[in-house]
Coordinates of C-alpha atoms and ligand atoms in Angstrom, one line a residue:
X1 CA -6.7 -21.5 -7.6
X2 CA -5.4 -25.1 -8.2
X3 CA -2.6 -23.8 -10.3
X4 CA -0.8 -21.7 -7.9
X5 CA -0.1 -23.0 -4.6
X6 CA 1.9 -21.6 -1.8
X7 CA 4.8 -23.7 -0.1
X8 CA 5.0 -22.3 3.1
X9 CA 4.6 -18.7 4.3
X10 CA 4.6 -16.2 1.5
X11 CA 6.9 -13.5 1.3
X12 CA 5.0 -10.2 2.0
X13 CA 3.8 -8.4 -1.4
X14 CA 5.8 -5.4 -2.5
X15 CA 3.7 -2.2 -2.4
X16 CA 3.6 1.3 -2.8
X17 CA 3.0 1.9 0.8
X18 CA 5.4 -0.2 2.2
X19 CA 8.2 -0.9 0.1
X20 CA 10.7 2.0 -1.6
X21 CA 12.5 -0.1 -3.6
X22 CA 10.9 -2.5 -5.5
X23 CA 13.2 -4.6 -6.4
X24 CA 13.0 -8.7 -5.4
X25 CA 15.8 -9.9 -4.1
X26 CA 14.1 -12.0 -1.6
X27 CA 11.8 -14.3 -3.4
X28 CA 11.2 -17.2 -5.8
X29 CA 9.0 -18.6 -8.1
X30 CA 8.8 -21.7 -9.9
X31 CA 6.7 -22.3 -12.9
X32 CA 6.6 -26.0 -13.3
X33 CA 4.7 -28.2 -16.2
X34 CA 4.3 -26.2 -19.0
X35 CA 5.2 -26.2 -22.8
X36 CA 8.1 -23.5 -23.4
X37 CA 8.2 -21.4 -26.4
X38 CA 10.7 -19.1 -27.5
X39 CA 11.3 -17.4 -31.0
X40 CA 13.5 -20.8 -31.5
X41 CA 12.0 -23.6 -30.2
X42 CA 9.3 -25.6 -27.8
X43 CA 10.6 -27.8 -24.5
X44 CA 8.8 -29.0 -21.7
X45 CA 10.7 -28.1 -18.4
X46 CA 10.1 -26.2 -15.6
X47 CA 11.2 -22.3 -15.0
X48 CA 12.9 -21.6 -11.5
X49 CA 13.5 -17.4 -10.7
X50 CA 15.1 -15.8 -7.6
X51 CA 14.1 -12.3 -7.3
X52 CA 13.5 -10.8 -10.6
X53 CA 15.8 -13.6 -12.4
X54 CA 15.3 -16.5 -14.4
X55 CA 18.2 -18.9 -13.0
X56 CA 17.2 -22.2 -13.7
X57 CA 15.5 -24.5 -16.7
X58 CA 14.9 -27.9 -16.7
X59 CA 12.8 -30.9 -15.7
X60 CA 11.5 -32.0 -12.3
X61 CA 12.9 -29.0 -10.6
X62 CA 12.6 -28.4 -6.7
X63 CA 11.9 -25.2 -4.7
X64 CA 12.8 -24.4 -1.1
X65 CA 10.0 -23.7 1.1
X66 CA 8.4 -20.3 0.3
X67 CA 8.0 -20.4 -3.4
X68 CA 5.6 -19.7 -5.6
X69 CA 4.0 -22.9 -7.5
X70 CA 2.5 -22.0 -10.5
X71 CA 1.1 -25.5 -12.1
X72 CA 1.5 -24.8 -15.8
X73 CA 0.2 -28.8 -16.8
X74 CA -1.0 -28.0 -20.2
X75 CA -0.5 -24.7 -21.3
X76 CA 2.2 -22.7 -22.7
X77 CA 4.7 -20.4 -21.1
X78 CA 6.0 -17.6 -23.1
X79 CA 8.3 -14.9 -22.8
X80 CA 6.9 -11.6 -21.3
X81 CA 5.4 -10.0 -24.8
X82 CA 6.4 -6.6 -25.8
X83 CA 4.3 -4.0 -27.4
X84 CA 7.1 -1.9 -29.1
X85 CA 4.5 0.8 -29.8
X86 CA 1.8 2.6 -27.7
X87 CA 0.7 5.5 -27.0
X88 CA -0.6 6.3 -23.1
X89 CA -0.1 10.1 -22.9
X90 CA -1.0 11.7 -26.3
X91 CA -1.8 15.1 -26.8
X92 CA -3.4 14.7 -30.2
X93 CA -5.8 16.4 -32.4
X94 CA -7.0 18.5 -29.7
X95 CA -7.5 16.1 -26.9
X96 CA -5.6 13.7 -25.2
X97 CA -5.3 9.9 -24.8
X98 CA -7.7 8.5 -22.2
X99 CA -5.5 5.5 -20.1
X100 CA -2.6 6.6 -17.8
X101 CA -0.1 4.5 -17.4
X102 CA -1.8 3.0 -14.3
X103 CA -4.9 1.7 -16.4
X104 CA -2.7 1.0 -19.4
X105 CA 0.3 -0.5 -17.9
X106 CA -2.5 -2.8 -15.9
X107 CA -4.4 -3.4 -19.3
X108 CA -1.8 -4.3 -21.1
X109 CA -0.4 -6.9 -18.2
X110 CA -4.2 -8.4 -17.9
X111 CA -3.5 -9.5 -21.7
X112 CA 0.1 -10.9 -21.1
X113 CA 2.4 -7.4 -22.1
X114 CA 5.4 -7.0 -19.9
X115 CA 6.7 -4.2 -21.4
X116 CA 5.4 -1.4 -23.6
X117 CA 7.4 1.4 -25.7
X118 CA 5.4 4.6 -25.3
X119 CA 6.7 7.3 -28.1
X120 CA 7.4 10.0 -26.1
X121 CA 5.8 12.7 -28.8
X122 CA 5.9 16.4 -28.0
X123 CA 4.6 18.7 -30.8
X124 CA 7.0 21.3 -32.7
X125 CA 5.7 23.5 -30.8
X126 CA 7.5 22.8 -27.2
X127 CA 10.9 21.9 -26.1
X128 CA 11.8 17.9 -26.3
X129 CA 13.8 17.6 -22.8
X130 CA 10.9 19.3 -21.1
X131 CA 8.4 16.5 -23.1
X132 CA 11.4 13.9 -21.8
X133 CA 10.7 14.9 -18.2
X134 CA 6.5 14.9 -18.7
X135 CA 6.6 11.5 -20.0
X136 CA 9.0 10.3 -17.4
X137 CA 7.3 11.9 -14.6
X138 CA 3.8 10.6 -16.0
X139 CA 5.0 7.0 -16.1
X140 CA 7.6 6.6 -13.2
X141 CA 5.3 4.9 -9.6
X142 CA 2.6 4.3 -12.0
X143 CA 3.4 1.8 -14.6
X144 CA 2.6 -2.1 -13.3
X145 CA 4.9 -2.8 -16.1
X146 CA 8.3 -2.3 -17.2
X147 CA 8.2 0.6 -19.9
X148 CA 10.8 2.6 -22.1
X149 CA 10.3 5.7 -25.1
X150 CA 10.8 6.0 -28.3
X151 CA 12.1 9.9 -28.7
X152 CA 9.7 11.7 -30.5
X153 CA 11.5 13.5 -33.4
X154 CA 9.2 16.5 -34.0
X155 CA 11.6 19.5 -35.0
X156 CA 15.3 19.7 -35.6
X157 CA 17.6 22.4 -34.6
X158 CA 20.7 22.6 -32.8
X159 CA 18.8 22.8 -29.8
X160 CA 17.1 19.5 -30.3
X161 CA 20.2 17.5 -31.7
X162 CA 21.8 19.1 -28.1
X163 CA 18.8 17.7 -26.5
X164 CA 18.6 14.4 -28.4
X165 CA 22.0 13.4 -28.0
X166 CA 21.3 14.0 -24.1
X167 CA 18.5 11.9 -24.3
X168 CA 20.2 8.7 -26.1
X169 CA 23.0 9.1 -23.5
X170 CA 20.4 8.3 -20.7
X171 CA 19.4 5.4 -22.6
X172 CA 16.6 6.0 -24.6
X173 CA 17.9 4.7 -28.0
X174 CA 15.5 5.0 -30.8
X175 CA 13.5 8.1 -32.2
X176 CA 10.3 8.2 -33.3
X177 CA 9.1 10.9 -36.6
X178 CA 6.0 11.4 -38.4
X179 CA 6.1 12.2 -42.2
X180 CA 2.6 12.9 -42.1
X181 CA 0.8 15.4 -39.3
X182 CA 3.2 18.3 -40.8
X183 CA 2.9 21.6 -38.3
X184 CA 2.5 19.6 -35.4
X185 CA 4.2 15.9 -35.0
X186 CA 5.5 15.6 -38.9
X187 CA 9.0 16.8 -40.0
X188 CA 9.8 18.1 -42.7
X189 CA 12.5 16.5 -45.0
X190 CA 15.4 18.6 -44.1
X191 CA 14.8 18.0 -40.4
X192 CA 14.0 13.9 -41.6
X193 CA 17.6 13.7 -43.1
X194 CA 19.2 15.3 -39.8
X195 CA 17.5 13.2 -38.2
X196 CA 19.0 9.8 -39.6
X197 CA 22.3 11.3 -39.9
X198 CA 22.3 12.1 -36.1
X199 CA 20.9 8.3 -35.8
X200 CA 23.4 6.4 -38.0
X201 CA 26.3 8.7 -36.0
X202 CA 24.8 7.6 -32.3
X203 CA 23.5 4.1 -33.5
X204 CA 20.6 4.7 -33.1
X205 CA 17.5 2.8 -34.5
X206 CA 14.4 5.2 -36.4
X207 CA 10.9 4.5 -36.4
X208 CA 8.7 6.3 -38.6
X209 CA 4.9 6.9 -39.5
X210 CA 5.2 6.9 -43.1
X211 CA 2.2 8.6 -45.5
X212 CA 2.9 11.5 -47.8
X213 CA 1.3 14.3 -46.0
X214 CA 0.6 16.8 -49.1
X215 CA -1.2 14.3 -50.6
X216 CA -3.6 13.7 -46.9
X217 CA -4.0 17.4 -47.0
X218 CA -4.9 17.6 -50.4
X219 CA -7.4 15.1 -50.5
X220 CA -8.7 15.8 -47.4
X221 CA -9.4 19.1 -48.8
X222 CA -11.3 18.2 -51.9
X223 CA -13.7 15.3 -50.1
X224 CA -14.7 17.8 -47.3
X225 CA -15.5 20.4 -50.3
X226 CA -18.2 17.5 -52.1
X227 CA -19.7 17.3 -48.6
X228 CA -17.8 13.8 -47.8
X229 CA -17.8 14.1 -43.7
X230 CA -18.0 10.9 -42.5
X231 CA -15.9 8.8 -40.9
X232 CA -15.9 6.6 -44.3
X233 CA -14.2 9.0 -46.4
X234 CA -11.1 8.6 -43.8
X235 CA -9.5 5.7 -45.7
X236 CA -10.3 7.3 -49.2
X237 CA -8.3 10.5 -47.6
X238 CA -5.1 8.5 -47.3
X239 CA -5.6 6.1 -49.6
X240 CA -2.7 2.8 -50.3
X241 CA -0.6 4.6 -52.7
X242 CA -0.3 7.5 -49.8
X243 CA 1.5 5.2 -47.6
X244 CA 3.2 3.3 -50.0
X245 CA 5.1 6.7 -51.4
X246 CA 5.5 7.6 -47.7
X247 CA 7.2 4.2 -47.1
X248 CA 9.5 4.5 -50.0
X249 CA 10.7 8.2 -48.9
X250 CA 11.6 7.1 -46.1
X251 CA 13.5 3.9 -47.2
X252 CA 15.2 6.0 -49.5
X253 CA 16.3 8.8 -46.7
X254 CA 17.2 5.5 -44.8
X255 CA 19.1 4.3 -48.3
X256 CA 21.1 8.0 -48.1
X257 CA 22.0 8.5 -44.6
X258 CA 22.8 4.6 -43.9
X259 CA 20.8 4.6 -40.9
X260 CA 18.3 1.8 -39.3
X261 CA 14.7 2.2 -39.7
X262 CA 11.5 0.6 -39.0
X263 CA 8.1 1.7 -40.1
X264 CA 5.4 1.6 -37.9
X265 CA 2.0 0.6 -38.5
X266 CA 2.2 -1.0 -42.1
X267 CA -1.2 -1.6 -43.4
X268 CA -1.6 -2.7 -47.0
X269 CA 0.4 -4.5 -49.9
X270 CA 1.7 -1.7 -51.7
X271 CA 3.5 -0.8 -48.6
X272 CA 4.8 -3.4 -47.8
X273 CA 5.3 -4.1 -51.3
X274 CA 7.9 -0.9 -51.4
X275 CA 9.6 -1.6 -47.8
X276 CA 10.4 -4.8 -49.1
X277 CA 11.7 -4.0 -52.3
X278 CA 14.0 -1.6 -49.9
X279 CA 14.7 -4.9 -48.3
X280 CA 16.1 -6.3 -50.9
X281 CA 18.4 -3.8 -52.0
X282 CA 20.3 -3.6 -48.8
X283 CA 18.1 -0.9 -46.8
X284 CA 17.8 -1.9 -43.3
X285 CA 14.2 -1.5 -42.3
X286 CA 12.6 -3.7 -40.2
X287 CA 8.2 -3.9 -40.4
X288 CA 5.7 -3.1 -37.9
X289 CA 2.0 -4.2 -38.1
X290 CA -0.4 -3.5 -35.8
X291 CA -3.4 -5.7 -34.4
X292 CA -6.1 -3.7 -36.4
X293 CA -5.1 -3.6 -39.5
X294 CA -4.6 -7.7 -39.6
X295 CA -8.1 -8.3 -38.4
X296 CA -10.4 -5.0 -39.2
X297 CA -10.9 -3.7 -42.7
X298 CA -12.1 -0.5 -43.9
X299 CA -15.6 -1.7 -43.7
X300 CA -15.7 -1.0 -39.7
X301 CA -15.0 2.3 -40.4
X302 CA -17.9 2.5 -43.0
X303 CA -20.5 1.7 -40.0
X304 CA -23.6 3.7 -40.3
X305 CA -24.8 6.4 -37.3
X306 CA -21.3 7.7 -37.1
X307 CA -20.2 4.4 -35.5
X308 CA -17.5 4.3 -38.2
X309 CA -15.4 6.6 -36.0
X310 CA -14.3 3.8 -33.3
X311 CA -12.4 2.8 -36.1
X312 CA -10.6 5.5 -37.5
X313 CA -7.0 5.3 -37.4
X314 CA -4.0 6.1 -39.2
X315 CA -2.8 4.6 -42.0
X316 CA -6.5 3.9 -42.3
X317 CA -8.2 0.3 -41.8
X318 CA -7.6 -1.1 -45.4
X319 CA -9.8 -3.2 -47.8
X320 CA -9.5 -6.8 -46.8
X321 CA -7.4 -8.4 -49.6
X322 CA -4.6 -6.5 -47.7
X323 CA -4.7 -8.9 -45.1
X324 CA -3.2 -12.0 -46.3
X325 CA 0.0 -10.4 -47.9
X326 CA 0.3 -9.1 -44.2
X327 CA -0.4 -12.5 -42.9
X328 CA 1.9 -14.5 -45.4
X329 CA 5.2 -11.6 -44.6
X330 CA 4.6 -12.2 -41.0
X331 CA 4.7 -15.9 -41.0
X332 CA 7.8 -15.7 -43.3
X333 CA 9.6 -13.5 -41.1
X334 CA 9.6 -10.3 -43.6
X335 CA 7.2 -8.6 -41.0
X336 CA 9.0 -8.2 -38.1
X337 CA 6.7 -7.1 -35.2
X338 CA 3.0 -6.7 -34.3
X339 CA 2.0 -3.9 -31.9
X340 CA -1.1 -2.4 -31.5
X341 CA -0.7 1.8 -31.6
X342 CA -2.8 1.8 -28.7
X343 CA -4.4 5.0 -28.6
X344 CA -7.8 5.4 -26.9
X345 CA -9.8 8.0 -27.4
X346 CA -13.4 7.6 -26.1
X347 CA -16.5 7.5 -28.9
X348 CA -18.1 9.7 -26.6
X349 CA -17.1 13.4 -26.4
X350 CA -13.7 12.3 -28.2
X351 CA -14.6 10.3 -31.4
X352 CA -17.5 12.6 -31.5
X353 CA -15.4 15.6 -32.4
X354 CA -15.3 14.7 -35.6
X355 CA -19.0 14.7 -36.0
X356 CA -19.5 16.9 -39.0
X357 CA -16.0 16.4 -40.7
X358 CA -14.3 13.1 -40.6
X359 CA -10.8 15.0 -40.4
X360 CA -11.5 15.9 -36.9
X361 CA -11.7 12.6 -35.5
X362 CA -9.0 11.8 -32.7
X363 CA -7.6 9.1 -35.2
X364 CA -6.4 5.7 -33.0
X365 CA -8.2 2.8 -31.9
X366 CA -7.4 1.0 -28.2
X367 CA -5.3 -2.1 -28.2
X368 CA -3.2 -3.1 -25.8
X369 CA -5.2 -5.0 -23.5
X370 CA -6.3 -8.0 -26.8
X371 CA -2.8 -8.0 -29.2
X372 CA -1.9 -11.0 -27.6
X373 CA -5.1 -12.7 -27.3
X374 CA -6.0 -11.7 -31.0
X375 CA -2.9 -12.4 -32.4
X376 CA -3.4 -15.8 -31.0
X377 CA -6.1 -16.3 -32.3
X378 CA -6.3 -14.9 -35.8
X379 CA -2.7 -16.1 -36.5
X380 CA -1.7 -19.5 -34.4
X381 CA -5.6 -20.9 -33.7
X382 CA -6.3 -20.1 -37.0
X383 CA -3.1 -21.9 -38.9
X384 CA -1.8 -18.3 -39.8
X385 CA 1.5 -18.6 -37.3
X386 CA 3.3 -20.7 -36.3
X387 CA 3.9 -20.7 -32.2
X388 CA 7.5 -19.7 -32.4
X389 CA 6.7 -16.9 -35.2
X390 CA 4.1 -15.8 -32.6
X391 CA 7.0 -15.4 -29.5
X392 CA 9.1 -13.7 -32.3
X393 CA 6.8 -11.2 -33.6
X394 CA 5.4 -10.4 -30.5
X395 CA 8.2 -10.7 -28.3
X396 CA 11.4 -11.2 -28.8
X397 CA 12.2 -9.6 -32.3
X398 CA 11.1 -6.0 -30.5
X399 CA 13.4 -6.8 -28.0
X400 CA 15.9 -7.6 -30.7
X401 CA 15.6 -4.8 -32.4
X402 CA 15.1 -1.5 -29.6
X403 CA 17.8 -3.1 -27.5
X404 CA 16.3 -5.0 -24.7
X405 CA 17.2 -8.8 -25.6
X406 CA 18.2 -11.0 -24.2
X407 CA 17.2 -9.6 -20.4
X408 CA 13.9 -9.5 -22.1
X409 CA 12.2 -11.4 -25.4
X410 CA 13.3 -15.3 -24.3
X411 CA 12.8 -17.4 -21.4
X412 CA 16.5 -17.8 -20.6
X413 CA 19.0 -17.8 -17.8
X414 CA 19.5 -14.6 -16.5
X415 CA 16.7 -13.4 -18.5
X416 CA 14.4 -11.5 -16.5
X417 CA 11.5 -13.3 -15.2
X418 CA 8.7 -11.9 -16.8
X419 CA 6.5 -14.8 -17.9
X420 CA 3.4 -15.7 -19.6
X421 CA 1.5 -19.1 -18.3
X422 CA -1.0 -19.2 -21.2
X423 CA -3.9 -21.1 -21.3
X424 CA -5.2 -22.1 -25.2
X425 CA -8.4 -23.7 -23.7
X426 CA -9.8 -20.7 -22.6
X427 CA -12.6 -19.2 -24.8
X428 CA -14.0 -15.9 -23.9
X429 CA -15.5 -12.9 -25.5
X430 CA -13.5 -9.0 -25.8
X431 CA -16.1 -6.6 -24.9
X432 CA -15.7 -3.2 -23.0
X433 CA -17.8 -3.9 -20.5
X434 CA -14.9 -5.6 -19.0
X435 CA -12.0 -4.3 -20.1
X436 CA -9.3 -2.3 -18.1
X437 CA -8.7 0.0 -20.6
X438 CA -9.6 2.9 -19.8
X439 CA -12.1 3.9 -22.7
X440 CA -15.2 3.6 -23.4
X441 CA -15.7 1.3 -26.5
X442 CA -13.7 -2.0 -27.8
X443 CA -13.0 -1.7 -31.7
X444 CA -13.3 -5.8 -31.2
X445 CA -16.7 -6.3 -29.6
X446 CA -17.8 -9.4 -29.3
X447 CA -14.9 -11.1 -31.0
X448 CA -14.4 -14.7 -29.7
X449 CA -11.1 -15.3 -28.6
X450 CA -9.1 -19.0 -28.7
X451 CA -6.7 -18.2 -25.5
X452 CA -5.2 -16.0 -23.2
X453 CA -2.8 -15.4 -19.8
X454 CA -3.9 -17.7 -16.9
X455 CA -0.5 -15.9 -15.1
X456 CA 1.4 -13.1 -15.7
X457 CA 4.6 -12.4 -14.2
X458 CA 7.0 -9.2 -13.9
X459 CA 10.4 -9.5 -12.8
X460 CA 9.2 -12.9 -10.9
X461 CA 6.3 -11.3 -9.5
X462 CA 2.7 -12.3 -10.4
X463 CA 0.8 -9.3 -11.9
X464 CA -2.3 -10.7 -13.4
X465 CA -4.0 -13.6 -13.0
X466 CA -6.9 -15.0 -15.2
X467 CA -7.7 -11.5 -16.5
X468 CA -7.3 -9.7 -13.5
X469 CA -4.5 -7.7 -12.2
X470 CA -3.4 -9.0 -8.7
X471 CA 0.1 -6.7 -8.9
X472 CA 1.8 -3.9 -7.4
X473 CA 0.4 -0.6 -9.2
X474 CA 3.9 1.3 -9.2
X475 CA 6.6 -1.6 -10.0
X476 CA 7.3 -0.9 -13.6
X477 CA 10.7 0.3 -14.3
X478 CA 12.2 2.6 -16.8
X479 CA 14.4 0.1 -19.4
X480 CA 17.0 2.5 -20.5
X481 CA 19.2 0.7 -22.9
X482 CA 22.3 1.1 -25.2
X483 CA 22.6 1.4 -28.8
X484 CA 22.8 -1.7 -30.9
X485 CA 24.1 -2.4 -34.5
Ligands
LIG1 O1 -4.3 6.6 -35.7 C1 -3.2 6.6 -35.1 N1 -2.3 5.8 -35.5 N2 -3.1 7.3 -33.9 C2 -2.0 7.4 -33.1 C3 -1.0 8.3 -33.7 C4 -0.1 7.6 -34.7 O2 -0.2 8.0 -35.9 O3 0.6 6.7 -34.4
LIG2 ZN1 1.4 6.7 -36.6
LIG3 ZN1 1.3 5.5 -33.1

């Protein structure tokens, strides 16, 4: 391509099969031409990384012989994006997630994701550091990315608080619970408050799934007894006021036990209408919305011939006024991160457990690959977002926040090089007959997208290029990190 030129020989390609370390010590890269956007602010200059490193900024910069060019005249380069929430191996309403972290970690680079935070979510019913060494095994030599795990909170007992405070000493610092799913995921509120306490003591941040589960069993209960099966009587099961009372318990545990929080997945006004009130009376909860509930709506899920299921997730695609109060918090800054909840289930033999009763639908809908690409879209193409809101909400306020800034979030010296060369002239289509997730449906068919990667980089190695990954399968690293205030 015109864009990337080689000076000179290239420096052989790190793989699995030849190299046991990967780790770039030898090699440079130099991104020269583009538009620069960080959470704070836009420059032209040019990005120079040895190894894995980000060590220079600024204009007209030269490279020795054996660099990668990349030519990034007219596009935009942005900080490696985060996805602070995804799910690749999820054993889940009796079946498990399809991707691995090979196809998801390669997914998620094609659309311009560095680094994903998987919740590491073992059931009540097995042991935590056992789940710790499952995850870890699944993901380590098979993640193109760089990854970490949010600790799946699922029971508490001395055994797991033993267990949990081993696990936050190896550098996994932020826990994951579920008030809803109760019996298998969800704890209960003696084990909730334990929970924080432990947190607040460790500094440890707390991410939570918040609906009131009684009232998802309940009414779950009574639509399945008037015959209501299909996949549209999901949202009508867990309806607004649902996840706005679940959102308020948990701000007011987080109120109690004075420890961080961050609800995941926020989907509709009264929600976020009750997190902010929190807000504002000194609770320290930072907001999570995920890619389907700004751009689907509960009408998806109402799709005749059982198609509804592709889009049943929890909290539920919401009615469509939701939208802009999501919108509006995001570009003020009251919303602090999009992810996606990437969990992908195929429509065929998967979705289609739920047949007969809409409560047996694997609930999740697949993401990661198009957050970026949609988020551009829908929010900066579309006058929703500003560019530097964009970074921040997709980047660098994840990193913030789970304690991976600045080494990743910014384009920065010293920062690691993991860079998106993004090209807003490109116009394409999302469709799974392309994708790399590994699933067998896209919840965004035929949406038109405004932009995406031209180059992706990891640790100052190119990993995708114009939707395709070029990179080396097993490089992803484990991020562990340390606690922040
Ligand atoms: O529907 C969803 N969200 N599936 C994944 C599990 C979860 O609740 O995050
Ligand atoms: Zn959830
Ligand atoms: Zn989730």
């Amino acid at each position: 391509e015109a864009w990337l030129e080689r000076l000179g020989a290239p420096e052989r390609a790190c793989s699995p099969a030849t190299c046991e370390r990967r780790e770039r010590t030898n090699v440079s890269l130099l991104i020269k031409n583009g538009e620069i956007v960080t959470a704070a602010e836009r420059m032209h200059a040019d990005i120079y990384c040895e190894g894995e490193t980000i060590t220079r900024i600024g204009k007209g910069l030269d490279a020795p012989e054996g660099t990668t060019v990349v030519d990034a005249a007219g596009k935009y380069v942005f900080p490696g994006f985060i996805d602070p929430h995804v799910h690749i191996h999820l054993p889940f309403m009796g079946t498990l997630t399809k991707d691995t972290h090979r196809t998801g970690s390669q997914a998620a680079l094609v659309g311009g994701t560095t680094t994903y935070i998987e919740m590491l979510a073992p059931s009540r019913h097995e042991d935590l550091m056992a789940g710790y060494r499952l995850w870890n095994e699944l993901a380590e030599g098979n993640s193109a990315c760089d990854y970490t795990f949010h600790i799946g909170v699922s029971k508490y007992d001395a055994e797991a608080e033993a267990q949990l405070r081993e696990i936050v000493a190896d550098g996994m610092t932020s826990f994951k619970v579920f008030l809803s799913y109760k019996g298998f995921f969800g704890v209960n509120d003696e084990e909730l408050f334990r929970t924080l306490t432990l947190a607040k003591e460790l500094g440890v941040i707390v991410t939570a799934h918040c609906e009131n589960d009684e009232l998802v069993a309940q009414l779950q209960a009574q639509l399945l007894a008037a015959g209501r099966t299909g996949p549209e009587w999901h949202e009508p099961s867990r309806p607004e006021r649902v996840e706005a009372d679940g959102t308020n318990h948990f701000a007011t545990f987080l109120e109690i036990t004075g420890a961080r929080g961050y609800v995941v997945h926020l989907s509709c006004a009264p929600a976020l209408a009750a997190a902010l009130a929190a807000k504002e009376r000194g609770v320290s909860l930072a907001i999570e919305c995920v890619v389907p509930h700004l751009v689907l709506d509960k009408t998806y899920a109402e799709r005749p011939d059982f198609e509804g299921a592709k889009y049943v997730m929890s909290p539920p695609l919401r009615d469509k006024r939701n939208q802009k109060p999501l919108w509006d918090a995001l570009a003020a800054g009251l919303v602090d991160t999009v992810a996606t909840d990437h969990a992908p289930f195929d429509f065929k033999g998967q979705k289609a457990m739920g047949r007969d009763d809409f409560t047996k639908i694997p609930n999740g809908i697949p993401t990661i690959e198009d957050r970026v690409n949609l988020l551009y879209t829908y929010g900066v193409s579309r006058g929703n977002l500003s560019l530097e809101r964009f970074v921040s909400a997709a980047s660098t306020r994840a990193a913030q926040l789970f304690g991976l800034y600045p080494r990743k979030g910014t384009v920065a010296v010293g920062a690691d090089a993991d860079l998106v060369v993004y090209d807003p002239n490109y116009r394409g289509r999302i469709s799974a007959t392309t994708h790399a997730m590994n699933v067998d449906y896209s919840g965004f068919e035929g949406v038109e997208i405004d932009g995406r990667p031209s180059v992706v980089t990891v640790r100052g190695e190119v990993a995708a290029v114009d939707g395709k990954f070029v990179g080396d399968p097993g490089r992803g690293k484990l991020l562990r990190r340390t606690p922040t205030s």
